[in-house]
XYZ file of C-alpha atoms in Angstrom:
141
model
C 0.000 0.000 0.000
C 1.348 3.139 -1.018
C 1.922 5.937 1.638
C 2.603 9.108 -0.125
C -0.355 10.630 -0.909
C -0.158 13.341 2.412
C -1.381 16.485 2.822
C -4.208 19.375 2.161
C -5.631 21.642 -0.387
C -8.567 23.741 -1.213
C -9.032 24.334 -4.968
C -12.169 26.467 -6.715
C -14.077 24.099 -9.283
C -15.172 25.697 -12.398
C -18.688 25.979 -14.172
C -17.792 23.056 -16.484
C -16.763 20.693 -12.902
C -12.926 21.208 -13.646
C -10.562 21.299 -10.407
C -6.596 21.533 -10.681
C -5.144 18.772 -9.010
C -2.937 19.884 -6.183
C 0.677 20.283 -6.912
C 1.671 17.874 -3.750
C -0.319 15.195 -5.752
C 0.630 15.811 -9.315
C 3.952 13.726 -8.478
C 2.761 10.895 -7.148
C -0.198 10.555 -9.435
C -0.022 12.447 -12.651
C 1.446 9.067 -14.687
C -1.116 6.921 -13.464
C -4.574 5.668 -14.238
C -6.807 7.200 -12.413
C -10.605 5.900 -10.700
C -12.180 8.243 -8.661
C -15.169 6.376 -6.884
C -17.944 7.717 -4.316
C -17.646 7.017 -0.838
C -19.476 4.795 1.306
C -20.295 7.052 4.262
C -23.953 8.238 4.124
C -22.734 10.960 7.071
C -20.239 12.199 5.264
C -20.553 12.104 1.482
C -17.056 12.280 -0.565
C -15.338 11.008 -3.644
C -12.196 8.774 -3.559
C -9.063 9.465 -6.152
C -7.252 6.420 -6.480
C -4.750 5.051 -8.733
C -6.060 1.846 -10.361
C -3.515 -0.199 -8.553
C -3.803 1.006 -5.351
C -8.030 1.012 -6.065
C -7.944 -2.981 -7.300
C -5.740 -3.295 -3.827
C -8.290 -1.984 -1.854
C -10.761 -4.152 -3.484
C -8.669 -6.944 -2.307
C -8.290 -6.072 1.293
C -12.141 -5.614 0.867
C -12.030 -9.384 0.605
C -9.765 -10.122 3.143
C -11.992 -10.876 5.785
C -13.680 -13.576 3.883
C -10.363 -15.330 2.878
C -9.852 -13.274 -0.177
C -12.038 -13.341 -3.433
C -13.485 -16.167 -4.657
C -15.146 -15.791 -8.088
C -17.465 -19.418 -7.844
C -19.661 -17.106 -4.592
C -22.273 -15.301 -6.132
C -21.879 -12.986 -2.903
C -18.469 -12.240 -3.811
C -19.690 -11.443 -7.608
C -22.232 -9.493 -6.597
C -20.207 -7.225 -3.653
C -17.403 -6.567 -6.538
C -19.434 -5.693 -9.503
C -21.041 -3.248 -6.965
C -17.646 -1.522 -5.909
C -16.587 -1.396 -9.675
C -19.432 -0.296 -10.577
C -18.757 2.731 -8.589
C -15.904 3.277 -9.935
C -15.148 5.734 -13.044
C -11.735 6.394 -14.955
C -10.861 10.069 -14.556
C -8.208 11.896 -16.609
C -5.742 14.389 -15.692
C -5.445 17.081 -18.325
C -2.182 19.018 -19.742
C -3.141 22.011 -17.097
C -3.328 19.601 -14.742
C -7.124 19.590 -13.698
C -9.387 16.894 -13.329
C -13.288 16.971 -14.588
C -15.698 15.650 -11.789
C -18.997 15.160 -13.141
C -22.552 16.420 -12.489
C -23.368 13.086 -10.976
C -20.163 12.539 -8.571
C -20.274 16.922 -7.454
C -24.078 16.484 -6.490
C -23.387 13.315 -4.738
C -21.266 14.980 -2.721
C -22.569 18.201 -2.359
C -19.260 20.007 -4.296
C -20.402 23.774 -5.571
C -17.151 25.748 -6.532
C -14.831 24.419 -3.931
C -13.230 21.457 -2.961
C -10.683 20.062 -0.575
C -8.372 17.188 -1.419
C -7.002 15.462 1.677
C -4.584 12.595 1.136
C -4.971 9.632 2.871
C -2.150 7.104 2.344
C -2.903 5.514 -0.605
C -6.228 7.707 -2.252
C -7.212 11.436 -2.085
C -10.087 12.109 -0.302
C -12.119 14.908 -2.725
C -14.767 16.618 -0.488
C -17.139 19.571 0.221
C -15.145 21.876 2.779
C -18.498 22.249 4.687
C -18.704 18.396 5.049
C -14.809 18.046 5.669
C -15.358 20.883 8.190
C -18.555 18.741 9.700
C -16.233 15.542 9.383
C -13.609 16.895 11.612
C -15.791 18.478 14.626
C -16.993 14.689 14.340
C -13.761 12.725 14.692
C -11.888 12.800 17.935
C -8.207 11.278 17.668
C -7.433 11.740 21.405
C-alpha cells in the first residue's frame, strides 16, 4: 500500500466541474490511471481518487476478511461488480485539472470548492463544509 499521498488543499471548481489537481499530488499521481469512486459514508458524502492499482488493492483487502475473493460465490460477484461499478476512470489534463462530473459533485454536495485530503494511498475529494462537519466529528485523542 502506497503511503505518499499526504497532505491538504482547497481548490475552486469551475462551471464546467474542472478542479486543478494539487501540486503535492501531481507527483505521485499524474502518470497513473486514475478511478475516482464515491464514498461509502452516508454521514459524510465524498469522492475517492485512487490510482487503479492502489483502487484494485483496496478491493482486495475488501475481501480479506472472507479469505480473499473467490469468483465461484455469487456474494463475492455481486459485492465486486457493486464496488466497480462505482468506480469511473478520470483523466488528468495538460493544465493539470481533473473533470468531476454532475453526478459525482451532487453526490457529494461540491459547488465551486473542494478540498483534497490525502490519505495514504487515495485522495479524499470533499465539500469543505462536510470536511469541516467531518472533523468536529472525529476525535483522535
Amino acid at each position: 500500500m502506497r503511503m505518499d499521498l499526504t497532505g491538504v488543499s482547497e481548490n475552486p471548481v469551475d462551471e464546467k466541474g474542472r478542479v486543478s489537481l494539487p501540486t503535492i499530488f501531481r507527483k505521485p499521481l499524474s502518470d497513473e490511471n486514475l478511478v475516482i469512486v464515491r464514498s461509502n459514508d452516508p454521514e459524510f458524502p465524498h469522492l475517492r481518487l485512487y490510482a487503479l492499482d492502489d483502487y484494485n488493492a483496496w478491493i482486495e483487502r475488501y475481501f480479506e476478511s472472507d479469505g480473499g475473493y473467490k469468483d465461484h460465490l455469487l456474494e463475492h460477484q455481486r459485492k465486486l461488480a457493486a464496488l466497480k461499478r462505482g468506480a469511473k476512470p478520470i483523466k488528468i489534463d495538460a493544465s493539470y485539472r481533473i473533470r468531476l462530473e454532475n453526478d459525482l459533485r451532487e453526490y457529494a454536495g461540491i459547488t465551486d470548492k473542494v478540498r483534497f485530503n490525502g490519505v495514504n494511498d487515495f485522495v479524499m475529494v470533499i465539500a469543505p463544509e462536510v470536511d469541516d462537519k467531518y472533523d468536529d466529528f472525529v476525535t483522535l485523542y
